[in-house]
Amino acid sequence: MALRPEHEIHTRRKGLNIGVGLMLGAFVLLVMLLTFTKITSTDFRIPASQGVGAQIDEGGTN
Amino acid sequence: MTDMTNTQSFENEAQLGDYYALLKPRVMQLVVFTAVVGMLAAPVAVNPVVGFASILFLAIGAGASGALNMWWDADIDAVMKRTLKRPIPAGKVTPQAALYLGVALSGLSVMMLALSANLLAGFMLAFTIFFYVVPYSMWLKRSTPQNIVIGGAAGAFPPVIGWIIATGNFALEPWLMFALIFMWTPPHFWALALFMRNDYDDANVPMLTVTHGRRVTRNHILGYTVLLTVLAVGTAFSSIGGWVYLATALVLNALFLKGAYDIWRRDEEMSEADNFAAERKFFRLSLWYLFAHFSAILIEAGLKPFGLGGW
């Protein structure tokens, strides 16, 4: 049995789905870039009482 | 038979472009332009990434309000020639889909603008969307001939939000830009209503031309243009003005006043004789008018780092 040619509906929906996918990907990238910019352009620090910040403030990792 | 029905529904299925059209791209362009001017005219420099993201979210918010407006106004859009091809009356997008898209994008844009810029900017965007959709679209557009004046306020907020993105505060200057768009909107739309008259009549939208007549509309165009001229030229002497802005304002306001005077002194017979040539010319000029004023503010802001802009 021969393969059926793809119906136009598949092409149309493919275009919509790819478009939405690209936009979501761009949104994720933008949020990452924005987060990076916000953190590096301000004097943001991990609070001293938590995690790595506390260890650095205490002068070492041990 | 079933196949035929399916084919028809496939042909009418919405594509990405139809959803984009729901966001009123041309209005979004104006929003982006005036907001960028508001942001760059502010005395505080914005990080380019933060500025880009904030303006993008502001544009999405403006688009969301456009989608909600199309959802609410689908019935009158189907009657007016100018709006007949919009995605809902054209049968491409269902009203429900427009509502969902508008609500989702409103929430997303307000939240993201508050995060990328500041809470006040997010609040102002939320207020603008609310103002455009509820008081303007739902309450006043179909009930008062002052609908255009009120709608103009919603369209005038972007430069204020742009300024707040940069500074986090209110000041006099962004409100001057607000007032410029606010006062410009009525003569711009009333000129359109004069030569697109059947549209608003058919849709029963109480435009001034329908409720108070075309003579009164002509008077209003001149009145608003005189007030706009005072405001636009006066803005030249604020901190966002300067020689470039003053020269631009003087030339364009002289032309705009002349255009409004031409409309005022004509009657229907004269207008119909040349197919509303003066009204069409005034409408086209109004587009350049706003673009030139905001461009001049942008140039003044761009010259300031070189010690040239302003007074």
Short mmCIF file of C-alpha atoms in Angstrom, two decimals:
data_model
loop_
_atom_site.label_atom_id
_atom_site.label_comp_id
_atom_site.label_asym_id
_atom_site.label_seq_id
_atom_site.Cartn_x
_atom_site.Cartn_y
_atom_site.Cartn_z
CA MET A 1 0.00 0.00 0.00
CA ALA A 2 1.36 3.35 -0.99
CA LEU A 3 2.05 5.92 1.65
CA ARG A 4 -0.61 8.62 1.86
CA PRO A 5 0.67 12.09 1.12
CA GLU A 6 0.69 14.33 4.17
CA HIS A 7 -2.55 16.26 4.53
CA GLU A 8 -2.33 20.04 4.55
CA ILE A 9 -3.60 20.07 8.13
CA HIS A 10 -0.38 18.41 9.26
CA THR A 11 1.74 21.06 7.55
CA ARG A 12 -0.35 23.84 9.07
CA ARG A 13 -0.25 22.40 12.58
CA LYS A 14 3.44 21.68 12.20
CA GLY A 15 4.05 25.35 11.50
CA LEU A 16 2.03 26.41 14.55
CA ASN A 17 3.69 23.87 16.80
CA ILE A 18 7.20 24.78 15.67
CA GLY A 19 6.39 28.48 16.13
CA VAL A 20 5.08 27.98 19.67
CA GLY A 21 8.07 25.75 20.48
CA LEU A 22 10.55 28.34 19.27
CA MET A 23 8.82 31.07 21.27
CA LEU A 24 8.88 28.99 24.44
CA GLY A 25 12.58 28.26 23.87
CA ALA A 26 13.29 31.96 23.35
CA PHE A 27 11.36 32.77 26.53
CA VAL A 28 13.44 30.31 28.57
CA LEU A 29 16.65 31.78 27.12
CA LEU A 30 15.51 35.30 27.89
CA VAL A 31 14.67 34.43 31.50
CA MET A 32 18.11 32.79 31.88
CA LEU A 33 19.83 35.84 30.41
CA LEU A 34 17.79 38.17 32.60
CA THR A 35 18.63 36.17 35.71
CA PHE A 36 22.32 36.16 34.85
CA THR A 37 22.24 39.93 34.19
CA LYS A 38 20.41 40.68 37.44
CA ILE A 39 22.81 38.59 39.50
CA THR A 40 26.00 39.93 37.95
CA SER A 41 24.97 43.58 37.77
CA THR A 42 23.97 43.87 41.43
CA ASP A 43 25.94 43.07 44.59
CA PHE A 44 23.98 39.87 45.05
CA ARG A 45 25.56 37.38 47.46
CA ILE A 46 24.47 34.06 48.83
CA PRO A 47 23.52 34.79 52.46
CA ALA A 48 26.42 34.02 54.81
CA SER A 49 24.42 31.69 57.02
CA GLN A 50 23.65 29.26 54.21
CA GLY A 51 25.59 26.76 52.13
CA VAL A 52 28.67 27.72 50.16
CA GLY A 53 28.46 31.38 51.22
CA ALA A 54 28.88 30.45 54.86
CA GLN A 55 31.87 28.25 54.09
CA ILE A 56 33.55 30.96 52.03
CA ASP A 57 32.88 33.58 54.70
CA GLU A 58 34.45 31.28 57.29
CA GLY A 59 37.62 31.19 55.21
CA GLY A 60 37.57 27.73 53.69
CA THR A 61 35.63 24.65 52.74
CA ASN A 62 36.69 22.42 55.58
CA MET B 1 -19.86 15.16 2.64
CA THR B 2 -17.93 14.67 5.84
CA ASP B 3 -14.68 15.15 3.97
CA MET B 4 -15.87 18.44 2.54
CA THR B 5 -16.81 19.72 5.99
CA ASN B 6 -13.46 18.69 7.38
CA THR B 7 -11.58 20.35 4.55
CA GLN B 8 -13.43 23.58 5.16
CA SER B 9 -12.67 23.54 8.86
CA PHE B 10 -9.00 22.77 8.13
CA GLU B 11 -8.76 25.72 5.80
CA ASN B 12 -10.13 27.97 8.50
CA GLU B 13 -7.84 26.64 11.20
CA ALA B 14 -5.81 29.31 12.94
CA GLN B 15 -2.15 29.66 12.14
CA LEU B 16 0.51 31.42 14.14
CA GLY B 17 -0.07 34.62 12.14
CA ASP B 18 -3.74 34.67 13.16
CA TYR B 19 -2.85 34.58 16.84
CA TYR B 20 -0.26 37.29 16.20
CA ALA B 21 -2.93 39.43 14.50
CA LEU B 22 -5.03 39.11 17.69
CA LEU B 23 -2.35 41.10 19.49
CA LYS B 24 -2.89 44.16 17.23
CA PRO B 25 0.69 44.39 15.92
CA ARG B 26 0.34 47.96 14.69
CA VAL B 27 -0.77 49.18 18.11
CA MET B 28 2.10 47.16 19.60
CA GLN B 29 4.56 49.03 17.35
CA LEU B 30 3.33 52.35 18.71
CA VAL B 31 3.48 51.01 22.27
CA VAL B 32 7.06 49.77 21.80
CA PHE B 33 8.21 53.01 20.17
CA THR B 34 6.71 55.37 22.76
CA ALA B 35 7.80 53.16 25.66
CA VAL B 36 11.38 53.00 24.35
CA VAL B 37 11.38 56.80 24.10
CA GLY B 38 10.03 57.07 27.66
CA MET B 39 12.70 54.68 28.90
CA LEU B 40 15.61 56.33 27.09
CA ALA B 41 14.49 59.88 27.93
CA ALA B 42 14.65 59.03 31.64
CA PRO B 43 17.70 60.28 33.51
CA VAL B 44 18.67 56.75 34.63
CA ALA B 45 20.51 54.35 32.32
CA VAL B 46 18.99 50.89 31.95
CA ASN B 47 20.93 47.67 31.44
CA PRO B 48 20.30 46.71 27.76
CA VAL B 49 19.14 43.19 28.62
CA VAL B 50 16.77 44.45 31.32
CA GLY B 51 15.54 47.21 28.98
CA PHE B 52 14.97 44.82 26.08
CA ALA B 53 13.15 42.26 28.22
CA SER B 54 11.01 44.90 29.93
CA ILE B 55 9.91 46.50 26.67
CA LEU B 56 9.17 43.03 25.25
CA PHE B 57 6.95 42.18 28.22
CA LEU B 58 5.26 45.56 27.96
CA ALA B 59 4.56 44.87 24.27
CA ILE B 60 3.15 41.43 25.15
CA GLY B 61 0.90 43.08 27.76
CA ALA B 62 -0.31 45.57 25.15
CA GLY B 63 -0.95 42.67 22.77
CA ALA B 64 -2.88 40.83 25.47
CA SER B 65 -5.17 43.81 25.96
CA GLY B 66 -5.66 43.87 22.16
CA ALA B 67 -6.71 40.19 22.20
CA LEU B 68 -9.15 40.84 25.06
CA ASN B 69 -10.53 43.84 23.18
CA MET B 70 -11.06 41.69 20.06
CA TRP B 71 -12.77 39.04 22.17
CA TRP B 72 -15.19 41.58 23.63
CA ASP B 73 -15.75 43.52 20.40
CA ALA B 74 -16.12 40.50 18.07
CA ASP B 75 -19.75 41.39 17.32
CA ILE B 76 -19.05 44.94 16.16
CA ASP B 77 -15.82 43.93 14.40
CA ALA B 78 -17.95 41.66 12.21
CA VAL B 79 -20.03 44.66 11.08
CA MET B 80 -17.31 47.22 10.32
CA LYS B 81 -15.41 47.04 7.02
CA ARG B 82 -12.18 48.12 8.70
CA THR B 83 -12.26 45.22 11.18
CA LEU B 84 -14.06 42.54 9.20
CA LYS B 85 -10.85 40.62 8.46
CA ARG B 86 -9.71 40.39 12.09
CA PRO B 87 -9.14 36.78 13.19
CA ILE B 88 -12.41 36.32 15.14
CA PRO B 89 -14.90 37.76 12.61
CA ALA B 90 -12.93 35.97 9.84
CA GLY B 91 -13.61 32.69 11.66
CA LYS B 92 -9.91 31.88 12.14
CA VAL B 93 -9.84 32.09 15.93
CA THR B 94 -12.71 31.39 18.32
CA PRO B 95 -13.69 34.12 20.80
CA GLN B 96 -12.88 31.69 23.63
CA ALA B 97 -9.34 31.15 22.32
CA ALA B 98 -8.84 34.94 22.14
CA LEU B 99 -10.07 35.29 25.73
CA TYR B 100 -7.74 32.56 27.00
CA LEU B 101 -4.77 33.97 25.09
CA GLY B 102 -5.49 37.50 26.36
CA VAL B 103 -5.82 36.43 29.99
CA ALA B 104 -2.74 34.18 29.88
CA LEU B 105 -0.54 36.80 28.23
CA SER B 106 -1.80 39.52 30.58
CA GLY B 107 -0.78 37.51 33.63
CA LEU B 108 2.55 36.49 32.12
CA SER B 109 3.50 39.99 30.95
CA VAL B 110 2.61 41.74 34.22
CA MET B 111 4.48 39.17 36.29
CA MET B 112 7.55 39.22 34.04
CA LEU B 113 7.66 43.02 33.82
CA ALA B 114 7.50 43.26 37.62
CA LEU B 115 10.40 40.81 37.82
CA SER B 116 12.54 42.28 35.05
CA ALA B 117 12.00 45.97 35.89
CA ASN B 118 10.20 46.76 39.12
CA LEU B 119 6.88 46.28 40.90
CA LEU B 120 5.59 49.75 39.99
CA ALA B 121 6.10 49.06 36.26
CA GLY B 122 4.24 45.74 36.64
CA PHE B 123 1.43 47.45 38.49
CA MET B 124 1.14 50.18 35.85
CA LEU B 125 0.98 47.58 33.07
CA ALA B 126 -1.76 45.69 34.94
CA PHE B 127 -3.67 48.94 35.40
CA THR B 128 -3.28 49.82 31.69
CA ILE B 129 -4.60 46.42 30.56
CA PHE B 130 -7.50 46.70 33.00
CA PHE B 131 -8.24 50.28 31.93
CA TYR B 132 -8.28 49.39 28.22
CA VAL B 133 -10.37 46.25 28.60
CA VAL B 134 -12.89 47.05 31.37
CA PRO B 135 -13.64 50.80 31.58
CA TYR B 136 -12.93 51.48 27.88
CA SER B 137 -13.93 48.35 25.91
CA MET B 138 -16.66 47.01 28.20
CA TRP B 139 -18.24 50.11 29.75
CA LEU B 140 -17.63 53.24 27.75
CA LYS B 141 -16.87 52.44 24.11
CA ARG B 142 -20.49 51.64 23.35
CA SER B 143 -22.10 54.13 25.70
CA THR B 144 -20.44 57.53 25.32
CA PRO B 145 -19.20 59.66 22.43
CA GLN B 146 -16.19 60.47 24.60
CA ASN B 147 -15.05 56.83 24.06
CA ILE B 148 -12.07 57.93 21.99
CA VAL B 149 -10.90 60.36 24.67
CA ILE B 150 -10.98 57.61 27.30
CA GLY B 151 -9.41 55.04 24.98
CA GLY B 152 -6.66 57.55 24.28
CA ALA B 153 -5.68 57.46 27.95
CA ALA B 154 -5.06 53.71 27.76
CA GLY B 155 -2.84 54.19 24.72
CA ALA B 156 -0.94 56.98 26.44
CA PHE B 157 0.48 54.94 29.34
CA PRO B 158 3.42 53.21 27.55
CA PRO B 159 5.92 56.13 27.79
CA VAL B 160 5.05 56.46 31.49
CA ILE B 161 5.74 52.75 31.97
CA GLY B 162 8.97 53.10 29.94
CA TRP B 163 10.11 55.88 32.27
CA ILE B 164 9.20 53.78 35.34
CA ILE B 165 11.17 50.83 33.94
CA ALA B 166 14.26 53.06 34.06
CA THR B 167 13.65 55.05 37.24
CA GLY B 168 11.14 53.10 39.32
CA ASN B 169 9.38 56.42 40.00
CA PHE B 170 6.90 58.88 38.57
CA ALA B 171 7.98 62.34 37.38
CA LEU B 172 6.44 65.23 35.44
CA GLU B 173 8.14 64.44 32.10
CA PRO B 174 6.52 61.05 31.39
CA TRP B 175 3.15 62.61 32.12
CA LEU B 176 3.89 65.25 29.48
CA MET B 177 4.45 62.41 27.02
CA PHE B 178 1.23 60.80 28.30
CA ALA B 179 -0.63 64.08 27.72
CA LEU B 180 0.79 64.35 24.21
CA ILE B 181 -0.68 60.98 23.17
CA PHE B 182 -3.85 61.58 25.16
CA MET B 183 -4.60 64.91 23.44
CA TRP B 184 -3.49 63.60 20.03
CA THR B 185 -5.83 60.58 19.99
CA PRO B 186 -9.22 62.35 19.66
CA PRO B 187 -8.42 64.50 16.59
CA HIS B 188 -6.64 61.49 15.02
CA PHE B 189 -9.67 59.19 15.40
CA TRP B 190 -12.33 61.81 14.74
CA ALA B 191 -10.70 62.60 11.41
CA LEU B 192 -10.87 58.86 10.64
CA ALA B 193 -14.53 58.80 11.71
CA LEU B 194 -15.31 61.64 9.31
CA PHE B 195 -14.23 59.69 6.24
CA MET B 196 -15.05 56.15 7.49
CA ARG B 197 -18.47 57.22 8.65
CA ASN B 198 -20.59 54.24 7.64
CA ASP B 199 -18.48 51.86 9.70
CA TYR B 200 -19.32 53.37 13.05
CA ASP B 201 -22.94 54.02 12.08
CA ASP B 202 -23.43 50.36 11.11
CA ALA B 203 -21.87 49.10 14.33
CA ASN B 204 -23.89 51.50 16.51
CA VAL B 205 -20.71 52.74 18.17
CA PRO B 206 -21.57 56.18 19.54
CA MET B 207 -18.80 58.09 17.81
CA LEU B 208 -19.10 61.85 18.09
CA THR B 209 -19.98 61.97 14.38
CA VAL B 210 -23.03 59.77 15.08
CA THR B 211 -24.26 61.27 18.36
CA HIS B 212 -23.54 64.98 17.95
CA GLY B 213 -23.16 65.33 14.22
CA ARG B 214 -20.31 66.05 11.91
CA ARG B 215 -20.26 69.83 12.45
CA VAL B 216 -19.65 69.31 16.18
CA THR B 217 -16.93 66.75 15.36
CA ARG B 218 -15.15 69.28 13.17
CA ASN B 219 -15.35 71.83 16.00
CA HIS B 220 -13.95 69.29 18.45
CA ILE B 221 -11.05 68.43 16.14
CA LEU B 222 -10.03 72.08 16.01
CA GLY B 223 -10.50 72.57 19.78
CA TYR B 224 -8.40 69.55 20.71
CA THR B 225 -5.73 70.49 18.15
CA VAL B 226 -5.37 73.98 19.66
CA LEU B 227 -4.95 72.48 23.14
CA LEU B 228 -2.56 69.85 21.77
CA THR B 229 -0.45 72.56 20.13
CA VAL B 230 -0.06 74.45 23.43
CA LEU B 231 0.93 71.25 25.18
CA ALA B 232 3.28 69.99 22.47
CA VAL B 233 5.15 73.28 22.11
CA GLY B 234 5.19 73.81 25.89
CA THR B 235 6.85 70.39 26.36
CA ALA B 236 9.86 71.80 24.48
CA PHE B 237 10.74 73.80 27.62
CA SER B 238 10.75 70.81 29.96
CA SER B 239 13.79 68.64 30.67
CA ILE B 240 12.93 66.26 27.79
CA GLY B 241 12.77 69.16 25.29
CA GLY B 242 15.45 71.18 23.53
CA TRP B 243 16.18 72.92 20.24
CA VAL B 244 15.56 69.83 18.10
CA TYR B 245 12.25 69.15 19.79
CA LEU B 246 11.21 72.83 19.65
CA ALA B 247 11.92 73.08 15.91
CA THR B 248 10.03 69.81 15.27
CA ALA B 249 7.09 70.91 17.40
CA LEU B 250 6.84 74.33 15.77
CA VAL B 251 6.79 72.93 12.22
CA LEU B 252 4.44 70.03 12.88
CA ASN B 253 2.02 71.96 15.05
CA ALA B 254 1.76 74.70 12.45
CA LEU B 255 0.89 72.05 9.84
CA PHE B 256 -1.48 70.24 12.21
CA LEU B 257 -3.28 73.46 13.15
CA LYS B 258 -3.62 74.34 9.47
CA GLY B 259 -5.07 70.86 8.80
CA ALA B 260 -7.55 71.16 11.68
CA TYR B 261 -8.56 74.63 10.50
CA ASP B 262 -9.14 73.28 6.98
CA ILE B 263 -11.39 70.54 8.38
CA TRP B 264 -13.24 73.05 10.55
CA ARG B 265 -14.03 75.50 7.77
CA ARG B 266 -15.38 72.80 5.43
CA ASP B 267 -18.90 71.43 5.39
CA GLU B 268 -20.13 68.03 4.23
CA GLU B 269 -20.77 69.20 0.70
CA MET B 270 -17.21 70.42 0.28
CA SER B 271 -15.79 67.23 1.82
CA GLU B 272 -17.86 64.92 -0.32
CA ALA B 273 -16.88 66.85 -3.43
CA ASP B 274 -13.22 65.83 -3.05
CA ASN B 275 -13.86 62.54 -1.20
CA PHE B 276 -12.72 63.93 2.17
CA ALA B 277 -9.27 64.89 0.90
CA ALA B 278 -8.55 67.33 3.77
CA GLU B 279 -9.72 64.84 6.41
CA ARG B 280 -7.60 62.05 4.91
CA LYS B 281 -4.57 64.35 4.69
CA PHE B 282 -5.02 65.38 8.34
CA PHE B 283 -5.26 61.72 9.39
CA ARG B 284 -2.03 60.83 7.55
CA LEU B 285 -0.30 63.87 9.01
CA SER B 286 -1.41 62.85 12.51
CA LEU B 287 0.61 59.62 12.18
CA TRP B 288 3.75 61.58 11.29
CA TYR B 289 2.96 64.13 13.99
CA LEU B 290 3.23 61.67 16.86
CA PHE B 291 6.18 59.82 15.37
CA ALA B 292 8.13 63.06 14.85
CA HIS B 293 7.50 64.39 18.37
CA PHE B 294 8.66 61.20 20.03
CA SER B 295 11.61 60.91 17.64
CA ALA B 296 12.63 64.44 18.64
CA ILE B 297 12.46 63.51 22.34
CA LEU B 298 14.61 60.48 21.54
CA ILE B 299 17.15 62.62 19.66
CA GLU B 300 17.34 65.07 22.57
CA ALA B 301 18.00 62.15 24.92
CA GLY B 302 20.61 60.75 22.52
CA LEU B 303 22.42 64.10 22.31
CA LYS B 304 22.62 64.63 26.08
CA PRO B 305 25.68 62.38 26.67
CA PHE B 306 27.54 64.64 24.21
CA GLY B 307 26.47 67.78 26.02
CA LEU B 308 24.22 68.80 23.12
CA GLY B 309 20.65 67.82 23.98
CA GLY B 310 18.25 69.85 26.11
CA TRP B 311 18.70 73.50 27.01
#
